[in-house]
Amino acid sequence: MGSANLQAEHLIALCHELKGLSGSGVPLPDGLRYVAHELPRSLRPVADHLATRLAAGEDLQNILANEELQLPPIFQAMVTAGVKSGQLPTAFEAVSRAARRIAELRQTIVISLAYPLLLMVLVAFCAVLVLPKLSDMYLVTAESQNVDSDSWFLTLASWSAMLRHGLWFAPLIAVTAAGIWVLRSRRAFMIQPQHASKWFGWLPWIGPLLQKYQTSHLCQLLAMLIARQIPLDESLLLASNAVGNLRWQHDCQSAAQRINQGQPAFDANNVSSLPPFLTWLLSNPTKTDEMVSMLDEYAVQQQQLAEDQAYWLRTFLPIYLTILLGGIAVAIYAFIVLAPWYGMLEGIGTENIFPKS
C-alpha cells in the first residue's frame, strides 16, 4: 500500500478530506472516490483502499487498524475516540491540527539552522584559505626576528598549520548531520509524540511546548468522551492512547484499573506524570457537566500557552542558534588566526624592543 512513508503534510490533507466528508452527510466511500484525484499521489491508493472497504460494509476502525495501510497507532486511536464520542469530524480535525503543528515546528527549526550552518561553512572556507599563508608568515617572521623557539605562539601557529586540512570536517559533519535530520524528520511520521521528542527534544523550549499541546489534546478528548457518558476509566484509556504519550498511557492504564476497583484514580502513593491539575481533577471527580467544563477550560488555556510559546520560538530560536553555533565558529576562527598574531607581536617586542638583560 505504501503508506509507511506518509509525511505530516499528507496526513493533514487526508484528515482534512475525511473531516469534510464525515461532517457533510455524504457517504464516505463515494466521497473518497470523488476527492481521490485531488489528493497527493501517495495518498490516492490509501483513499481508494478506504473507499473500497467502506463500500463493502467494513468498519472504519478495523480498516484503519489494518497493517496493510501502516497508519500510525495514534491515528487509529484518535479515530476510535472520535467514533466513541460521536464526534468523528472533530477527531479528524484534531489529528490534522497535531500534524500541522509539528510540520510548522519542523519548518521553524530548518529555517533557524540555515544561517548558522552557512556561517560555519564560510568560517571554515576562510580558515582553510588564510591559515597556510599566515602560519608560514608567522614562522618565517619569528625566525627572522630571533623570537624564542619555545614561544607559545609558535606552537599554536604550528597547530594551526596542521589543522588547516581538518577544519573542513567540523562544518562538513554539521551540514551532513543537519541534512540527515531534515530528511529523516520529513520522512518520519511526526505526529507521534515519541518521534517528535526524539527529533526535536534536543532544542531548547521544545519539550515544554510539546507537553502543552499534548495536555490540551488530552483534556479536549476526555471532555468529548465524558460528555457522551462514556465511563471515566474507558475515557482515560481512549484519550491517552490517542495522545500517544507513553508515560501518560501507563499512568492512565493504572488509574483506570484503580477506578474499576472503586479506588481514587491517584493517591499519595501513586506518582503521576500527568499534569498536576489533571491528576487532581481525576482524583476528585465531580459532576459530569462540571468536569467537562473544567477540562474544556484547561484545554483552551494550555492551547493558548502553547501558541504563545510557539510564537516566541519562531521569533527567538533563529537568534539563539545563530549566537550559539555562529558565535562558536567565529570564536574558534578568531582564536586560531589572531592568537598567533598577538603572540608573534609579543615575541618580537620581547626579543627586540625589550630584550632580556
mmCIF file of N, CA and C in Angstrom, residues 37-165:
data_model
loop_
_atom_site.group_PDB
_atom_site.id
_atom_site.type_symbol
_atom_site.label_atom_id
_atom_site.label_comp_id
_atom_site.label_asym_id
_atom_site.label_seq_id
_atom_site.Cartn_x
_atom_site.Cartn_y
_atom_site.Cartn_z
ATOM 1 N N HIS A 37 -8.632 12.093 -6.617
ATOM 2 C CA HIS A 37 -7.767 12.705 -7.636
ATOM 3 C C HIS A 37 -7.201 14.043 -7.188
ATOM 4 N N GLU A 38 -7.780 14.630 -6.114
ATOM 5 C CA GLU A 38 -7.283 15.902 -5.604
ATOM 6 C C GLU A 38 -6.193 15.707 -4.549
ATOM 7 N N LEU A 39 -6.022 14.500 -4.081
ATOM 8 C CA LEU A 39 -5.040 14.219 -3.039
ATOM 9 C C LEU A 39 -3.650 14.024 -3.642
ATOM 10 N N PRO A 40 -2.582 14.165 -2.826
ATOM 11 C CA PRO A 40 -1.232 13.848 -3.316
ATOM 12 C C PRO A 40 -1.163 12.420 -3.846
ATOM 13 N N ARG A 41 -0.250 12.190 -4.761
ATOM 14 C CA ARG A 41 -0.167 10.890 -5.438
ATOM 15 C C ARG A 41 -0.033 9.731 -4.445
ATOM 16 N N SER A 42 0.761 9.929 -3.379
ATOM 17 C CA SER A 42 0.977 8.840 -2.425
ATOM 18 C C SER A 42 -0.272 8.514 -1.617
ATOM 19 N N LEU A 43 -1.253 9.447 -1.576
ATOM 20 C CA LEU A 43 -2.468 9.222 -0.800
ATOM 21 C C LEU A 43 -3.587 8.589 -1.614
ATOM 22 N N ARG A 44 -3.498 8.628 -2.917
ATOM 23 C CA ARG A 44 -4.595 8.115 -3.749
ATOM 24 C C ARG A 44 -4.858 6.632 -3.517
ATOM 25 N N PRO A 45 -3.816 5.779 -3.446
ATOM 26 C CA PRO A 45 -4.103 4.366 -3.135
ATOM 27 C C PRO A 45 -4.771 4.188 -1.772
ATOM 28 N N VAL A 46 -4.390 5.026 -0.787
ATOM 29 C CA VAL A 46 -5.000 4.937 0.539
ATOM 30 C C VAL A 46 -6.479 5.279 0.460
ATOM 31 N N ALA A 47 -6.809 6.375 -0.245
ATOM 32 C CA ALA A 47 -8.207 6.783 -0.380
ATOM 33 C C ALA A 47 -9.022 5.723 -1.116
ATOM 34 N N ASP A 48 -8.467 5.169 -2.180
ATOM 35 C CA ASP A 48 -9.176 4.122 -2.930
ATOM 36 C C ASP A 48 -9.394 2.879 -2.068
ATOM 37 N N HIS A 49 -8.371 2.522 -1.294
ATOM 38 C CA HIS A 49 -8.478 1.353 -0.419
ATOM 39 C C HIS A 49 -9.569 1.572 0.631
ATOM 40 N N LEU A 50 -9.586 2.750 1.246
ATOM 41 C CA LEU A 50 -10.617 3.059 2.237
ATOM 42 C C LEU A 50 -12.006 3.009 1.614
ATOM 43 N N ALA A 51 -12.154 3.618 0.436
ATOM 44 C CA ALA A 51 -13.461 3.662 -0.216
ATOM 45 C C ALA A 51 -13.964 2.257 -0.543
ATOM 46 N N THR A 52 -13.082 1.405 -1.054
ATOM 47 C CA THR A 52 -13.480 0.047 -1.436
ATOM 48 C C THR A 52 -13.946 -0.761 -0.233
ATOM 49 N N ARG A 53 -13.203 -0.679 0.858
ATOM 50 C CA ARG A 53 -13.547 -1.488 2.029
ATOM 51 C C ARG A 53 -14.741 -0.920 2.785
ATOM 52 N N LEU A 54 -14.882 0.418 2.787
ATOM 53 C CA LEU A 54 -16.077 1.001 3.398
ATOM 54 C C LEU A 54 -17.326 0.617 2.614
ATOM 55 N N ALA A 55 -17.210 0.621 1.289
ATOM 56 C CA ALA A 55 -18.353 0.237 0.455
ATOM 57 C C ALA A 55 -18.742 -1.220 0.683
ATOM 58 N N ALA A 56 -17.763 -2.035 1.089
ATOM 59 C CA ALA A 56 -18.043 -3.449 1.364
ATOM 60 C C ALA A 56 -18.665 -3.656 2.740
ATOM 61 N N GLY A 57 -18.847 -2.563 3.484
ATOM 62 C CA GLY A 57 -19.520 -2.653 4.773
ATOM 63 C C GLY A 57 -18.604 -2.825 5.959
ATOM 64 N N GLU A 58 -17.312 -2.688 5.778
ATOM 65 C CA GLU A 58 -16.379 -2.838 6.894
ATOM 66 C C GLU A 58 -16.381 -1.594 7.774
ATOM 67 N N ASP A 59 -16.010 -1.797 9.021
ATOM 68 C CA ASP A 59 -15.968 -0.704 9.984
ATOM 69 C C ASP A 59 -14.704 0.131 9.781
ATOM 70 N N LEU A 60 -14.841 1.468 9.901
ATOM 71 C CA LEU A 60 -13.706 2.363 9.670
ATOM 72 C C LEU A 60 -12.557 2.068 10.621
ATOM 73 N N GLN A 61 -12.872 1.777 11.882
ATOM 74 C CA GLN A 61 -11.813 1.496 12.848
ATOM 75 C C GLN A 61 -11.005 0.263 12.448
ATOM 76 N N ASN A 62 -11.693 -0.778 12.004
ATOM 77 C CA ASN A 62 -10.991 -2.001 11.599
ATOM 78 C C ASN A 62 -10.152 -1.773 10.347
ATOM 79 N N ILE A 63 -10.652 -0.944 9.443
ATOM 80 C CA ILE A 63 -9.902 -0.665 8.218
ATOM 81 C C ILE A 63 -8.610 0.070 8.544
ATOM 82 N N LEU A 64 -8.707 1.087 9.398
ATOM 83 C CA LEU A 64 -7.529 1.886 9.731
ATOM 84 C C LEU A 64 -6.513 1.081 10.529
ATOM 85 N N ALA A 65 -6.987 0.074 11.269
ATOM 86 C CA ALA A 65 -6.073 -0.766 12.054
ATOM 87 C C ALA A 65 -5.385 -1.820 11.201
ATOM 88 N N ASN A 66 -5.795 -1.939 9.950
ATOM 89 C CA ASN A 66 -5.216 -2.943 9.056
ATOM 90 C C ASN A 66 -3.741 -2.650 8.822
ATOM 91 N N GLU A 67 -2.901 -3.674 8.957
ATOM 92 C CA GLU A 67 -1.457 -3.492 8.778
ATOM 93 C C GLU A 67 -1.098 -3.075 7.357
ATOM 94 N N GLU A 68 -1.987 -3.374 6.411
ATOM 95 C CA GLU A 68 -1.688 -3.046 5.022
ATOM 96 C C GLU A 68 -1.564 -1.540 4.820
ATOM 97 N N LEU A 69 -2.367 -0.771 5.567
ATOM 98 C CA LEU A 69 -2.302 0.691 5.445
ATOM 99 C C LEU A 69 -1.098 1.260 6.170
ATOM 100 N N GLN A 70 -0.655 0.590 7.254
ATOM 101 C CA GLN A 70 0.525 1.023 8.012
ATOM 102 C C GLN A 70 0.367 2.452 8.521
ATOM 103 N N LEU A 71 -0.826 2.780 9.000
ATOM 104 C CA LEU A 71 -1.058 4.094 9.591
ATOM 105 C C LEU A 71 -0.586 4.084 11.040
ATOM 106 N N PRO A 72 -0.168 5.230 11.570
ATOM 107 C CA PRO A 72 0.356 5.281 12.941
ATOM 108 C C PRO A 72 -0.710 4.886 13.957
ATOM 109 N N PRO A 73 -0.329 4.241 15.046
ATOM 110 C CA PRO A 73 -1.298 3.856 16.083
ATOM 111 C C PRO A 73 -2.071 5.042 16.638
ATOM 112 N N ILE A 74 -1.418 6.199 16.745
ATOM 113 C CA ILE A 74 -2.104 7.359 17.297
ATOM 114 C C ILE A 74 -3.259 7.794 16.395
ATOM 115 N N PHE A 75 -3.102 7.640 15.091
ATOM 116 C CA PHE A 75 -4.179 7.973 14.158
ATOM 117 C C PHE A 75 -5.364 7.031 14.370
ATOM 118 N N GLN A 76 -5.072 5.741 14.523
ATOM 119 C CA GLN A 76 -6.131 4.765 14.757
ATOM 120 C C GLN A 76 -6.839 5.034 16.086
ATOM 121 N N ALA A 77 -6.055 5.345 17.126
ATOM 122 C CA ALA A 77 -6.653 5.615 18.432
ATOM 123 C C ALA A 77 -7.520 6.865 18.397
ATOM 124 N N MET A 78 -7.096 7.867 17.637
ATOM 125 C CA MET A 78 -7.880 9.087 17.528
ATOM 126 C C MET A 78 -9.229 8.814 16.859
ATOM 127 N N VAL A 79 -9.227 8.002 15.813
ATOM 128 C CA VAL A 79 -10.482 7.661 15.137
ATOM 129 C C VAL A 79 -11.394 6.876 16.080
ATOM 130 N N THR A 80 -10.822 5.956 16.848
ATOM 131 C CA THR A 80 -11.618 5.195 17.814
ATOM 132 C C THR A 80 -12.275 6.120 18.826
ATOM 133 N N ALA A 81 -11.506 7.089 19.340
ATOM 134 C CA ALA A 81 -12.072 8.054 20.287
ATOM 135 C C ALA A 81 -13.154 8.895 19.622
ATOM 136 N N GLY A 82 -12.939 9.266 18.361
ATOM 137 C CA GLY A 82 -13.944 10.052 17.648
ATOM 138 C C GLY A 82 -15.232 9.291 17.438
ATOM 139 N N VAL A 83 -15.120 7.997 17.107
ATOM 140 C CA VAL A 83 -16.320 7.174 16.916
ATOM 141 C C VAL A 83 -17.053 6.995 18.242
ATOM 142 N N LYS A 84 -16.306 6.708 19.318
ATOM 143 C CA LYS A 84 -16.924 6.503 20.625
ATOM 144 C C LYS A 84 -17.643 7.759 21.114
ATOM 145 N N SER A 85 -17.053 8.920 20.849
ATOM 146 C CA SER A 85 -17.643 10.173 21.325
ATOM 147 C C SER A 85 -18.714 10.704 20.392
ATOM 148 N N GLY A 86 -18.847 10.090 19.221
ATOM 149 C CA GLY A 86 -19.820 10.579 18.258
ATOM 150 C C GLY A 86 -19.394 11.854 17.569
ATOM 151 N N GLN A 87 -18.108 12.181 17.636
ATOM 152 C CA GLN A 87 -17.601 13.418 17.031
ATOM 153 C C GLN A 87 -16.411 13.084 16.128
ATOM 154 N N LEU A 88 -16.670 12.272 15.125
ATOM 155 C CA LEU A 88 -15.605 11.853 14.215
ATOM 156 C C LEU A 88 -14.970 13.026 13.470
ATOM 157 N N PRO A 89 -15.753 14.005 12.976
ATOM 158 C CA PRO A 89 -15.107 15.159 12.320
ATOM 159 C C PRO A 89 -14.132 15.890 13.234
ATOM 160 N N THR A 90 -14.506 16.021 14.522
ATOM 161 C CA THR A 90 -13.618 16.685 15.475
ATOM 162 C C THR A 90 -12.330 15.889 15.668
ATOM 163 N N ALA A 91 -12.441 14.557 15.650
ATOM 164 C CA ALA A 91 -11.247 13.721 15.792
ATOM 165 C C ALA A 91 -10.307 13.909 14.615
ATOM 166 N N PHE A 92 -10.848 13.927 13.401
ATOM 167 C CA PHE A 92 -10.005 14.147 12.225
ATOM 168 C C PHE A 92 -9.366 15.539 12.268
ATOM 169 N N GLU A 93 -10.123 16.504 12.745
ATOM 170 C CA GLU A 93 -9.570 17.861 12.855
ATOM 171 C C GLU A 93 -8.423 17.894 13.856
ATOM 172 N N ALA A 94 -8.560 17.146 14.959
ATOM 173 C CA ALA A 94 -7.504 17.116 15.975
ATOM 174 C C ALA A 94 -6.227 16.492 15.418
ATOM 175 N N VAL A 95 -6.358 15.396 14.652
ATOM 176 C CA VAL A 95 -5.179 14.771 14.047
ATOM 177 C C VAL A 95 -4.518 15.726 13.067
ATOM 178 N N SER A 96 -5.347 16.380 12.249
ATOM 179 C CA SER A 96 -4.818 17.332 11.270
ATOM 180 C C SER A 96 -4.098 18.481 11.961
ATOM 181 N N ARG A 97 -4.684 18.978 13.047
ATOM 182 C CA ARG A 97 -4.074 20.097 13.769
ATOM 183 C C ARG A 97 -2.745 19.683 14.390
ATOM 184 N N ALA A 98 -2.691 18.470 14.973
ATOM 185 C CA ALA A 98 -1.440 17.995 15.574
ATOM 186 C C ALA A 98 -0.351 17.855 14.521
ATOM 187 N N ALA A 99 -0.694 17.292 13.367
ATOM 188 C CA ALA A 99 0.295 17.135 12.297
ATOM 189 C C ALA A 99 0.761 18.486 11.778
ATOM 190 N N ARG A 100 -0.163 19.438 11.684
ATOM 191 C CA ARG A 100 0.200 20.766 11.182
ATOM 192 C C ARG A 100 1.144 21.471 12.151
ATOM 193 N N ARG A 101 0.899 21.320 13.444
ATOM 194 C CA ARG A 101 1.779 21.950 14.439
ATOM 195 C C ARG A 101 3.201 21.420 14.315
ATOM 196 N N ILE A 102 3.343 20.099 14.202
ATOM 197 C CA ILE A 102 4.669 19.504 14.100
ATOM 198 C C ILE A 102 5.350 19.915 12.799
ATOM 199 N N ALA A 103 4.578 19.985 11.715
ATOM 200 C CA ALA A 103 5.158 20.405 10.437
ATOM 201 C C ALA A 103 5.662 21.844 10.522
ATOM 202 N N GLU A 104 4.886 22.720 11.167
ATOM 203 C CA GLU A 104 5.310 24.111 11.327
ATOM 204 C C GLU A 104 6.536 24.201 12.232
ATOM 205 N N LEU A 105 6.559 23.387 13.273
ATOM 206 C CA LEU A 105 7.705 23.381 14.186
ATOM 207 C C LEU A 105 8.968 22.942 13.458
ATOM 208 N N ARG A 106 8.851 21.909 12.649
ATOM 209 C CA ARG A 106 9.993 21.433 11.871
ATOM 210 C C ARG A 106 10.475 22.507 10.909
ATOM 211 N N GLN A 107 9.555 23.206 10.275
ATOM 212 C CA GLN A 107 9.930 24.267 9.341
ATOM 213 C C GLN A 107 10.682 25.379 10.063
ATOM 214 N N THR A 108 10.224 25.723 11.264
ATOM 215 C CA THR A 108 10.906 26.750 12.056
ATOM 216 C C THR A 108 12.341 26.335 12.369
ATOM 217 N N ILE A 109 12.538 25.072 12.743
ATOM 218 C CA ILE A 109 13.876 24.592 13.088
ATOM 219 C C ILE A 109 14.787 24.592 11.869
ATOM 220 N N VAL A 110 14.260 24.150 10.722
ATOM 221 C CA VAL A 110 15.068 24.121 9.498
ATOM 222 C C VAL A 110 15.526 25.526 9.129
ATOM 223 N N ILE A 111 14.605 26.484 9.184
ATOM 224 C CA ILE A 111 14.960 27.871 8.860
ATOM 225 C C ILE A 111 15.978 28.412 9.860
ATOM 226 N N SER A 112 15.810 28.043 11.134
ATOM 227 C CA SER A 112 16.713 28.540 12.172
ATOM 228 C C SER A 112 18.126 27.994 12.018
ATOM 229 N N LEU A 113 18.254 26.788 11.477
ATOM 230 C CA LEU A 113 19.575 26.174 11.326
ATOM 231 C C LEU A 113 20.315 26.654 10.085
ATOM 232 N N ALA A 114 19.591 27.207 9.124
ATOM 233 C CA ALA A 114 20.198 27.525 7.827
ATOM 234 C C ALA A 114 21.342 28.529 7.966
ATOM 235 N N TYR A 115 21.103 29.670 8.618
ATOM 236 C CA TYR A 115 22.134 30.716 8.683
ATOM 237 C C TYR A 115 23.344 30.295 9.516
ATOM 238 N N PRO A 116 23.160 29.703 10.722
ATOM 239 C CA PRO A 116 24.348 29.271 11.471
ATOM 240 C C PRO A 116 25.206 28.263 10.712
ATOM 241 N N LEU A 117 24.588 27.334 10.001
ATOM 242 C CA LEU A 117 25.371 26.353 9.240
ATOM 243 C C LEU A 117 26.113 27.018 8.090
ATOM 244 N N LEU A 118 25.468 27.970 7.432
ATOM 245 C CA LEU A 118 26.142 28.712 6.364
ATOM 246 C C LEU A 118 27.335 29.479 6.921
ATOM 247 N N LEU A 119 27.165 30.058 8.096
ATOM 248 C CA LEU A 119 28.255 30.795 8.730
ATOM 249 C C LEU A 119 29.415 29.868 9.068
ATOM 250 N N MET A 120 29.122 28.672 9.537
ATOM 251 C CA MET A 120 30.185 27.711 9.849
ATOM 252 C C MET A 120 30.962 27.315 8.593
ATOM 253 N N VAL A 121 30.259 27.116 7.492
ATOM 254 C CA VAL A 121 30.928 26.764 6.238
ATOM 255 C C VAL A 121 31.826 27.907 5.773
ATOM 256 N N LEU A 122 31.334 29.142 5.860
ATOM 257 C CA LEU A 122 32.132 30.296 5.442
ATOM 258 C C LEU A 122 33.370 30.459 6.317
ATOM 259 N N VAL A 123 33.213 30.258 7.616
ATOM 260 C CA VAL A 123 34.355 30.364 8.525
ATOM 261 C C VAL A 123 35.401 29.306 8.185
ATOM 262 N N ALA A 124 34.968 28.078 7.947
ATOM 263 C CA ALA A 124 35.915 27.020 7.588
ATOM 264 C C ALA A 124 36.609 27.331 6.264
ATOM 265 N N PHE A 125 35.858 27.843 5.299
ATOM 266 C CA PHE A 125 36.433 28.191 4.000
ATOM 267 C C PHE A 125 37.502 29.269 4.157
ATOM 268 N N CYS A 126 37.186 30.305 4.936
ATOM 269 C CA CYS A 126 38.162 31.380 5.161
ATOM 270 C C CYS A 126 39.392 30.858 5.894
ATOM 271 N N ALA A 127 39.176 29.987 6.868
ATOM 272 C CA ALA A 127 40.302 29.460 7.634
ATOM 273 C C ALA A 127 41.227 28.619 6.758
ATOM 274 N N VAL A 128 40.649 27.799 5.892
ATOM 275 C CA VAL A 128 41.464 26.962 5.007
ATOM 276 C C VAL A 128 42.277 27.818 4.045
ATOM 277 N N LEU A 129 41.704 28.939 3.589
ATOM 278 C CA LEU A 129 42.430 29.823 2.680
ATOM 279 C C LEU A 129 43.508 30.633 3.390
ATOM 280 N N VAL A 130 43.220 31.061 4.601
ATOM 281 C CA VAL A 130 44.098 32.011 5.291
ATOM 282 C C VAL A 130 45.190 31.322 6.098
ATOM 283 N N LEU A 131 44.858 30.220 6.774
ATOM 284 C CA LEU A 131 45.793 29.620 7.722
ATOM 285 C C LEU A 131 47.136 29.204 7.120
ATOM 286 N N PRO A 132 47.187 28.574 5.950
ATOM 287 C CA PRO A 132 48.507 28.179 5.426
ATOM 288 C C PRO A 132 49.457 29.360 5.262
ATOM 289 N N LYS A 133 48.961 30.455 4.686
ATOM 290 C CA LYS A 133 49.819 31.627 4.478
ATOM 291 C C LYS A 133 50.193 32.274 5.802
ATOM 292 N N LEU A 134 49.216 32.413 6.697
ATOM 293 C CA LEU A 134 49.503 33.059 7.977
ATOM 294 C C LEU A 134 50.492 32.241 8.799
ATOM 295 N N SER A 135 50.303 30.937 8.826
ATOM 296 C CA SER A 135 51.196 30.095 9.622
ATOM 297 C C SER A 135 52.636 30.197 9.119
ATOM 298 N N ASP A 136 52.807 30.111 7.807
ATOM 299 C CA ASP A 136 54.158 30.243 7.244
ATOM 300 C C ASP A 136 54.740 31.619 7.546
ATOM 301 N N MET A 137 53.913 32.650 7.421
ATOM 302 C CA MET A 137 54.384 34.007 7.685
ATOM 303 C C MET A 137 54.796 34.166 9.144
ATOM 304 N N TYR A 138 53.981 33.603 10.061
ATOM 305 C CA TYR A 138 54.320 33.695 11.476
ATOM 306 C C TYR A 138 55.665 33.026 11.754
ATOM 307 N N LEU A 139 55.866 31.838 11.203
ATOM 308 C CA LEU A 139 57.088 31.086 11.475
ATOM 309 C C LEU A 139 58.316 31.769 10.878
ATOM 310 N N VAL A 140 58.195 32.274 9.633
ATOM 311 C CA VAL A 140 59.320 32.968 8.993
ATOM 312 C C VAL A 140 59.650 34.247 9.746
ATOM 313 N N THR A 141 58.628 35.004 10.118
ATOM 314 C CA THR A 141 58.843 36.258 10.849
ATOM 315 C C THR A 141 59.494 35.989 12.196
ATOM 316 N N ALA A 142 59.042 34.966 12.878
ATOM 317 C CA ALA A 142 59.616 34.641 14.183
ATOM 318 C C ALA A 142 61.090 34.286 14.057
ATOM 319 N N GLU A 143 61.448 33.542 13.015
ATOM 320 C CA GLU A 143 62.846 33.160 12.817
ATOM 321 C C GLU A 143 63.702 34.365 12.475
ATOM 322 N N SER A 144 63.189 35.261 11.629
ATOM 323 C CA SER A 144 63.974 36.439 11.229
ATOM 324 C C SER A 144 64.141 37.424 12.369
ATOM 325 N N GLN A 145 63.205 37.439 13.299
ATOM 326 C CA GLN A 145 63.270 38.378 14.414
ATOM 327 C C GLN A 145 63.841 37.743 15.686
ATOM 328 N N ASN A 146 64.410 36.548 15.531
ATOM 329 C CA ASN A 146 65.065 35.871 16.658
ATOM 330 C C ASN A 146 64.128 35.643 17.844
ATOM 331 N N VAL A 147 62.875 35.311 17.526
ATOM 332 C CA VAL A 147 61.918 35.037 18.604
ATOM 333 C C VAL A 147 62.242 33.684 19.225
ATOM 334 N N ASP A 148 62.114 33.611 20.540
ATOM 335 C CA ASP A 148 62.397 32.372 21.269
ATOM 336 C C ASP A 148 61.609 31.206 20.659
ATOM 337 N N SER A 149 62.304 30.128 20.335
ATOM 338 C CA SER A 149 61.656 28.975 19.691
ATOM 339 C C SER A 149 60.672 28.273 20.619
ATOM 340 N N ASP A 150 60.761 28.555 21.921
ATOM 341 C CA ASP A 150 59.821 27.949 22.870
ATOM 342 C C ASP A 150 58.570 28.802 23.064
ATOM 343 N N SER A 151 58.445 29.886 22.324
ATOM 344 C CA SER A 151 57.293 30.779 22.488
ATOM 345 C C SER A 151 55.983 30.028 22.199
ATOM 346 N N TRP A 152 54.962 30.323 23.019
ATOM 347 C CA TRP A 152 53.689 29.600 22.889
ATOM 348 C C TRP A 152 53.030 29.840 21.536
ATOM 349 N N PHE A 153 53.255 31.027 20.945
ATOM 350 C CA PHE A 153 52.559 31.326 19.697
ATOM 351 C C PHE A 153 53.109 30.490 18.545
ATOM 352 N N LEU A 154 54.415 30.107 18.628
ATOM 353 C CA LEU A 154 54.967 29.241 17.585
ATOM 354 C C LEU A 154 54.313 27.853 17.626
ATOM 355 N N THR A 155 54.100 27.386 18.836
ATOM 356 C CA THR A 155 53.395 26.102 18.970
ATOM 357 C C THR A 155 51.987 26.194 18.400
ATOM 358 N N LEU A 156 51.295 27.299 18.726
ATOM 359 C CA LEU A 156 49.932 27.488 18.221
ATOM 360 C C LEU A 156 49.919 27.655 16.712
ATOM 361 N N ALA A 157 50.910 28.366 16.172
ATOM 362 C CA ALA A 157 50.986 28.539 14.718
ATOM 363 C C ALA A 157 51.219 27.197 14.027
ATOM 364 N N SER A 158 52.048 26.358 14.640
ATOM 365 C CA SER A 158 52.279 25.027 14.064
ATOM 366 C C SER A 158 51.001 24.194 14.090
ATOM 367 N N TRP A 159 50.273 24.287 15.202
ATOM 368 C CA TRP A 159 48.998 23.568 15.282
ATOM 369 C C TRP A 159 48.019 24.077 14.228
ATOM 370 N N SER A 160 47.982 25.399 14.052
ATOM 371 C CA SER A 160 47.077 25.980 13.058
ATOM 372 C C SER A 160 47.406 25.474 11.666
ATOM 373 N N ALA A 161 48.707 25.353 11.383
ATOM 374 C CA ALA A 161 49.108 24.845 10.072
ATOM 375 C C ALA A 161 48.646 23.403 9.882
ATOM 376 N N MET A 162 48.730 22.616 10.965
ATOM 377 C CA MET A 162 48.292 21.225 10.853
ATOM 378 C C MET A 162 46.768 21.110 10.789
ATOM 379 N N LEU A 163 46.077 22.057 11.421
ATOM 380 C CA LEU A 163 44.615 21.998 11.477
ATOM 381 C C LEU A 163 43.938 22.461 10.197
ATOM 382 N N ARG A 164 44.682 23.109 9.296
ATOM 383 C CA ARG A 164 44.022 23.735 8.152
ATOM 384 C C ARG A 164 43.299 22.715 7.266
ATOM 385 N N HIS A 165 43.814 21.483 7.246
ATOM 386 C CA HIS A 165 43.142 20.460 6.443
ATOM 387 C C HIS A 165 41.981 19.815 7.209
#
